[in-house]
Amino acid sequence: MAVSIRGLSKVFGGSPALSGVDFEVGAGEVHALLGPNGAGKSTLIRCLSGAVQPDAGTIVIEDEVYTELSPKQAIEAGVAVIYQNTSLIPSLTVTENVFLGEELTRWGFVRRGTQRKEAAALLHTLLGSAEIDPDGQVGSLPLATRQLVEVAKALSRANVKLLILDEPTAALTESEAHIIFDRLRRLRSQGLHIIYITHRLQEVFEIADRVTVLRDGKVALAGQSVANLDATAVVTAIAGARVVHPPRDEVGASRPVLTLSGLSGTRFGPVDLEVGAGEVVGLFGALGSGRSELLETIFGARAPDAGRILVNGHAIDPRKPAGAIAEGIALVPADRLRQALLGELDATDNVLLPSYLKLALFGFRRLAAERRVFASAAAETSFPTALAHRRGRQLSGGTQQKLIVGRWLRSARPIHVLMMDEPTQGVDVGTRSELYKIILESARRDGRAVLFASSDHEEVVALADRAVVMKAGRVVTEFQRSRLTEDNLIQAAHLDGAEGPAGNAGWRQPGARHA
Amino acid sequence: MPKKLRGRAADFIFAAPLTVAFVVMFGFFAIYGDGFFEADNLQNVALQSAALCIVAVAIGLVMIAGYIDLSVGSVMGFSGVAAGYLITQSHWSPVWASIVGVALGALSGLVNGVLVAYLRFSALIVTLGALTILRGATFAITPQTFYDFGPGFAVFGSGHFLSVPIPVWIAAAVCIAATVFLQYTAGGRHVYAVGVSQEAAYFSGINVRRIPLFLFVVSGAAAGLAGIITIARIDAAPSGSLGVGFELSALTAVLLGGVSFAGGRGSVFGILLGVLFLGILQNGLAIMNVSFANQQIANGLALVVATALEAGSAWLSRRMGVRRLARRPVTTPVAVGREPA
């Protein structure tokens, strides 16, 4: 047994991220690590890579016993981690990326020829892929190839023994993922220990030898061999104990507020969907299932390829978010810090930003009206008014999200359709259920249509009246409230893959900063 | 209680290092500079700073939105010399010549703005190009200097109203207009939003193209206005020197005044303070018979020292802030944020 973890515990700010986790990876084994968001997977990985020091427990790597690791020790012990977002620099070549920071030098000069030869040899022997050009620019490579270069980079470091991959296929299509699996099998046969983190259940059965499921920082399924497992057992371990949701009023048949007919665009479609007044619909799907792209297209941030968007029965064609907002459509984006929050501005600015122009008289601000709007948004979201002049970035994630949701709930422009992408990402548990209540109540009372996307099955079950499961850009199933359970969602979203539309074209972006 | 007082004073110094430096410098010159602290001299400082103030406030707005306009020096020269041409060669009335001068500035700003905001060219490159092109265009009008615009026009540059020079009134009006714009109009809040994060502003439904376009036009018009005021004050429009290097002086003042290159931060008051800081430093050093070479060095040092002061005070206040938070954890933003009342 080469890599083993015993009783690993870590507490962050009073809440335990890991409590007494045992975990083992054998030589020549691919060990899948699963669990819902916040289960402690990343903390476990960060303990192994030295980014986080555990509070208790031991890590054994090839007979060396550690109670904690520094990043340097981790590298020396042979731990290599490949994170979800690649760390490669697009403007450099494959060779330059592989040796970045560890350039082979003689008298201070980079030995380009030697590097190139070694990179080519590495790509060939380790990955068996002669088709990757060591002089090619990384930016021009497909995403799957970039992941392979990332693997090569990790393996170029001396004596790698443990390779950790954090959702390497999240942004890849099915066939691209198979390229990665192929190479992983090859590496496994060379005796590497591999930890493979994923949200896709079918990948587990394809590539992994054993499975461990973490839940709430504890082991929910300990190193079971895949041969003795079926999908239901894994799903049950991920979903954990049943949370009983109070029965809620059926929305019933209400008039449709948002209607999509045959809408397709980058990475999704065609999609037909109706959201009624006062109804909350959840789009459930893994990262890369096209759900974010769908929301951004409705919001006018991306151009649709075909199909129609109707709000209250009349067709709209927003060319940019401002146009969608004018039609009464709002979006709370997933990337709060980049796309929603204005970190340097205070809480009132963050709430009032979309309302300033509407509230103003001939362009001049009406401060009293602004105060009323802010007060009502703060009351609606129970945002503590004492923090009104605190800067956005100084607030906790949950409080920030209240500002972003509040900015639309009580916007000076009437919002008929509220869309949210991962509405409670980076939000603490307490604020999370508070936000669900706020959103649901506002939908019911104001007759708003709410459409949210989430990769968190608990969230979908907690918030949605109806769930639509998306996979590879298409709607695969729909669950009414009565059939809306975590098991059903996980099974529908994670089993049976279908090839999705490839490509990752961007938005109609505001463009890079030019100053 | 002395402990608390010290805390308050420290807070103020940390919050406004430039204000403190300004007061210290002013006091120093008032005591040691012979004839510095006299009405005539101070009025002179204000008069000489007026054009810089107008331009600095305008490019300050551009920089708060996260862009930059380096073309202002040449715009000023071009507008001034063009107005001089119209008055002396075409015998236009000074009022119409001035209006055309300002309009030419606005037009060049419009071109910059379209290229930068709508076609998304780099603001640095576009306005650097405009800086060179317009200097060339100025020489194309004349390689020499136009003089003698007549008494009617001179009022514009050196006349007084309520014993304050007209250019100072104009600069004051620009400062007030800019403050009102930034603080009391919807557009002003949008300027900050675009400067903090163009992407977040875009997702909030703000027109992230029109805002910078408008600011570039304002910046061009302001540079044109500064050109007119300057040729009226010196009663000459020298194409070889009018506005040369002015963009750097304005940039220095703006950065001194606490506007950040990254955008999203700054105020008109800060920029005004930066302008007056430079004006008084120059005047005071001249009064104390410091050579021009050393004055230049002092200007540059002032900018670097101000930046160091700001970075240092931010660092210190962060450290002090941490200690304060440790004493009274209830006031930490995160703690309150997690337990909403």
Short mmCIF file of N, CA, C and O in Angstrom, two decimals, chain A residues 39-90:
data_model
loop_
_atom_site.label_atom_id
_atom_site.label_comp_id
_atom_site.label_asym_id
_atom_site.label_seq_id
_atom_site.Cartn_x
_atom_site.Cartn_y
_atom_site.Cartn_z
N ALA A 39 -18.20 18.67 -0.13
CA ALA A 39 -18.07 17.43 0.64
C ALA A 39 -16.70 17.29 1.27
O ALA A 39 -16.51 16.49 2.17
N GLY A 40 -15.73 18.08 0.80
CA GLY A 40 -14.39 18.01 1.34
C GLY A 40 -13.36 17.44 0.37
O GLY A 40 -12.21 17.23 0.73
N LYS A 41 -13.79 17.22 -0.88
CA LYS A 41 -12.86 16.67 -1.86
C LYS A 41 -11.67 17.59 -2.08
O LYS A 41 -10.51 17.16 -2.03
N SER A 42 -11.96 18.88 -2.30
CA SER A 42 -10.85 19.80 -2.58
C SER A 42 -9.95 19.95 -1.37
O SER A 42 -8.74 20.05 -1.50
N THR A 43 -10.55 19.95 -0.18
CA THR A 43 -9.72 20.08 1.02
C THR A 43 -8.77 18.89 1.13
O THR A 43 -7.59 19.04 1.45
N LEU A 44 -9.29 17.70 0.84
CA LEU A 44 -8.46 16.50 0.88
C LEU A 44 -7.28 16.64 -0.09
O LEU A 44 -6.13 16.38 0.26
N ILE A 45 -7.59 17.08 -1.30
CA ILE A 45 -6.55 17.25 -2.31
C ILE A 45 -5.54 18.29 -1.88
O ILE A 45 -4.33 18.13 -2.04
N ARG A 46 -6.06 19.36 -1.30
CA ARG A 46 -5.15 20.44 -0.91
C ARG A 46 -4.27 20.03 0.26
O ARG A 46 -3.16 20.54 0.42
N CYS A 47 -4.75 19.11 1.10
CA CYS A 47 -3.89 18.57 2.15
C CYS A 47 -2.76 17.77 1.52
O CYS A 47 -1.61 17.82 1.96
N LEU A 48 -3.08 17.03 0.48
CA LEU A 48 -2.06 16.20 -0.17
C LEU A 48 -1.05 17.04 -0.95
O LEU A 48 0.13 16.70 -1.03
N SER A 49 -1.52 18.15 -1.53
CA SER A 49 -0.60 18.95 -2.34
C SER A 49 0.15 19.96 -1.50
O SER A 49 1.00 20.68 -2.00
N GLY A 50 -0.17 20.03 -0.19
CA GLY A 50 0.55 20.93 0.69
C GLY A 50 -0.02 22.32 0.74
O GLY A 50 0.52 23.19 1.40
N ALA A 51 -1.13 22.56 0.05
CA ALA A 51 -1.73 23.89 0.06
C ALA A 51 -2.43 24.16 1.39
O ALA A 51 -2.61 25.31 1.78
N VAL A 52 -2.83 23.09 2.06
CA VAL A 52 -3.54 23.22 3.34
C VAL A 52 -2.89 22.26 4.33
O VAL A 52 -2.53 21.14 3.95
N GLN A 53 -2.71 22.71 5.57
CA GLN A 53 -2.16 21.82 6.58
C GLN A 53 -3.29 21.22 7.40
O GLN A 53 -4.10 21.95 7.97
N PRO A 54 -3.38 19.90 7.46
CA PRO A 54 -4.46 19.27 8.23
C PRO A 54 -4.30 19.52 9.73
O PRO A 54 -3.19 19.76 10.20
N ASP A 55 -5.42 19.48 10.46
CA ASP A 55 -5.37 19.67 11.91
C ASP A 55 -4.97 18.37 12.60
O ASP A 55 -4.36 18.40 13.67
N ALA A 56 -5.35 17.25 12.02
CA ALA A 56 -5.02 15.97 12.64
C ALA A 56 -4.94 14.91 11.56
O ALA A 56 -5.45 15.10 10.46
N GLY A 57 -4.32 13.79 11.88
CA GLY A 57 -4.23 12.68 10.94
C GLY A 57 -2.86 12.57 10.31
O GLY A 57 -2.00 13.44 10.50
N THR A 58 -2.65 11.50 9.57
CA THR A 58 -1.35 11.28 8.93
C THR A 58 -1.54 10.98 7.45
O THR A 58 -2.56 10.48 7.03
N ILE A 59 -0.50 11.33 6.70
CA ILE A 59 -0.45 11.02 5.28
C ILE A 59 0.79 10.16 5.06
O ILE A 59 1.89 10.57 5.44
N VAL A 60 0.62 8.99 4.51
CA VAL A 60 1.77 8.12 4.24
C VAL A 60 1.95 8.01 2.73
O VAL A 60 1.02 7.64 2.01
N ILE A 61 3.14 8.41 2.28
CA ILE A 61 3.45 8.26 0.86
C ILE A 61 4.72 7.42 0.76
O ILE A 61 5.79 7.86 1.18
N GLU A 62 4.61 6.21 0.27
CA GLU A 62 5.75 5.30 0.11
C GLU A 62 6.56 5.22 1.39
O GLU A 62 7.74 5.57 1.41
N ASP A 63 5.96 4.81 2.46
CA ASP A 63 6.61 4.56 3.75
C ASP A 63 7.06 5.82 4.48
O ASP A 63 7.55 5.75 5.60
N GLU A 64 6.96 6.96 3.85
CA GLU A 64 7.25 8.20 4.56
C GLU A 64 5.97 8.66 5.24
O GLU A 64 4.93 8.77 4.59
N VAL A 65 6.04 8.95 6.55
CA VAL A 65 4.84 9.37 7.27
C VAL A 65 4.89 10.88 7.49
O VAL A 65 5.89 11.40 7.99
N TYR A 66 3.85 11.57 7.10
CA TYR A 66 3.78 13.03 7.29
C TYR A 66 2.56 13.36 8.13
O TYR A 66 1.51 12.75 7.97
N THR A 67 2.70 14.33 9.01
CA THR A 67 1.50 14.85 9.68
C THR A 67 1.02 16.10 8.96
O THR A 67 -0.12 16.50 9.09
N GLU A 68 1.94 16.73 8.24
CA GLU A 68 1.53 17.79 7.33
C GLU A 68 2.60 17.94 6.26
O GLU A 68 3.72 17.49 6.42
N LEU A 69 2.19 18.54 5.15
CA LEU A 69 3.09 18.68 4.02
C LEU A 69 3.18 20.15 3.63
O LEU A 69 2.16 20.85 3.65
N SER A 70 4.37 20.60 3.28
CA SER A 70 4.47 21.91 2.63
C SER A 70 4.39 21.64 1.13
O SER A 70 4.64 20.52 0.70
N PRO A 71 4.07 22.66 0.34
CA PRO A 71 4.01 22.42 -1.11
C PRO A 71 5.30 21.81 -1.64
O PRO A 71 5.29 20.94 -2.50
N LYS A 72 6.44 22.27 -1.09
CA LYS A 72 7.72 21.77 -1.55
C LYS A 72 7.88 20.29 -1.18
O LYS A 72 8.26 19.47 -2.02
N GLN A 73 7.52 19.96 0.09
CA GLN A 73 7.59 18.56 0.52
C GLN A 73 6.71 17.67 -0.34
O GLN A 73 7.08 16.55 -0.68
N ALA A 74 5.53 18.19 -0.67
CA ALA A 74 4.59 17.40 -1.47
C ALA A 74 5.19 17.06 -2.82
O ALA A 74 5.10 15.92 -3.29
N ILE A 75 5.82 18.05 -3.44
CA ILE A 75 6.44 17.82 -4.75
C ILE A 75 7.57 16.80 -4.60
O ILE A 75 7.70 15.86 -5.38
N GLU A 76 8.37 16.97 -3.53
CA GLU A 76 9.48 16.04 -3.32
C GLU A 76 8.99 14.63 -3.04
O GLU A 76 9.62 13.66 -3.42
N ALA A 77 7.83 14.55 -2.38
CA ALA A 77 7.28 13.23 -2.09
C ALA A 77 6.66 12.59 -3.32
O ALA A 77 6.30 11.42 -3.30
N GLY A 78 6.52 13.38 -4.40
CA GLY A 78 6.03 12.81 -5.65
C GLY A 78 4.55 13.02 -5.89
O GLY A 78 3.92 12.27 -6.62
N VAL A 79 3.97 14.07 -5.29
CA VAL A 79 2.56 14.37 -5.52
C VAL A 79 2.43 15.39 -6.65
O VAL A 79 3.09 16.43 -6.62
N ALA A 80 1.62 15.10 -7.64
CA ALA A 80 1.37 16.05 -8.72
C ALA A 80 -0.13 16.21 -8.87
O ALA A 80 -0.86 15.23 -8.93
N VAL A 81 -0.60 17.47 -8.89
CA VAL A 81 -2.04 17.72 -8.99
C VAL A 81 -2.34 18.46 -10.28
O VAL A 81 -1.64 19.39 -10.66
N ILE A 82 -3.40 18.02 -10.95
CA ILE A 82 -3.86 18.72 -12.14
C ILE A 82 -5.24 19.29 -11.83
O ILE A 82 -6.19 18.54 -11.58
N TYR A 83 -5.31 20.61 -11.79
CA TYR A 83 -6.55 21.24 -11.40
C TYR A 83 -7.48 21.39 -12.59
O TYR A 83 -7.08 21.33 -13.74
N GLN A 84 -8.73 21.65 -12.24
CA GLN A 84 -9.80 21.74 -13.22
C GLN A 84 -9.50 22.78 -14.30
O GLN A 84 -9.62 22.52 -15.48
N ASN A 85 -9.12 23.97 -13.86
CA ASN A 85 -8.76 25.00 -14.83
C ASN A 85 -7.27 24.86 -15.08
O ASN A 85 -6.48 24.98 -14.17
N THR A 86 -6.91 24.64 -16.33
CA THR A 86 -5.51 24.37 -16.58
C THR A 86 -4.66 25.59 -16.26
O THR A 86 -5.11 26.72 -16.38
N SER A 87 -3.45 25.32 -15.83
CA SER A 87 -2.54 26.39 -15.44
C SER A 87 -1.60 26.72 -16.59
O SER A 87 -0.60 27.37 -16.40
N LEU A 88 -1.91 26.21 -17.78
CA LEU A 88 -1.01 26.43 -18.91
C LEU A 88 -1.13 27.87 -19.42
O LEU A 88 -2.18 28.49 -19.31
N ILE A 89 -0.03 28.36 -19.99
CA ILE A 89 -0.03 29.72 -20.54
C ILE A 89 -0.24 29.61 -22.05
O ILE A 89 0.58 29.04 -22.76
N PRO A 90 -1.37 30.13 -22.54
CA PRO A 90 -1.77 29.89 -23.94
C PRO A 90 -0.78 30.41 -24.96
O PRO A 90 -0.65 29.84 -26.04
#
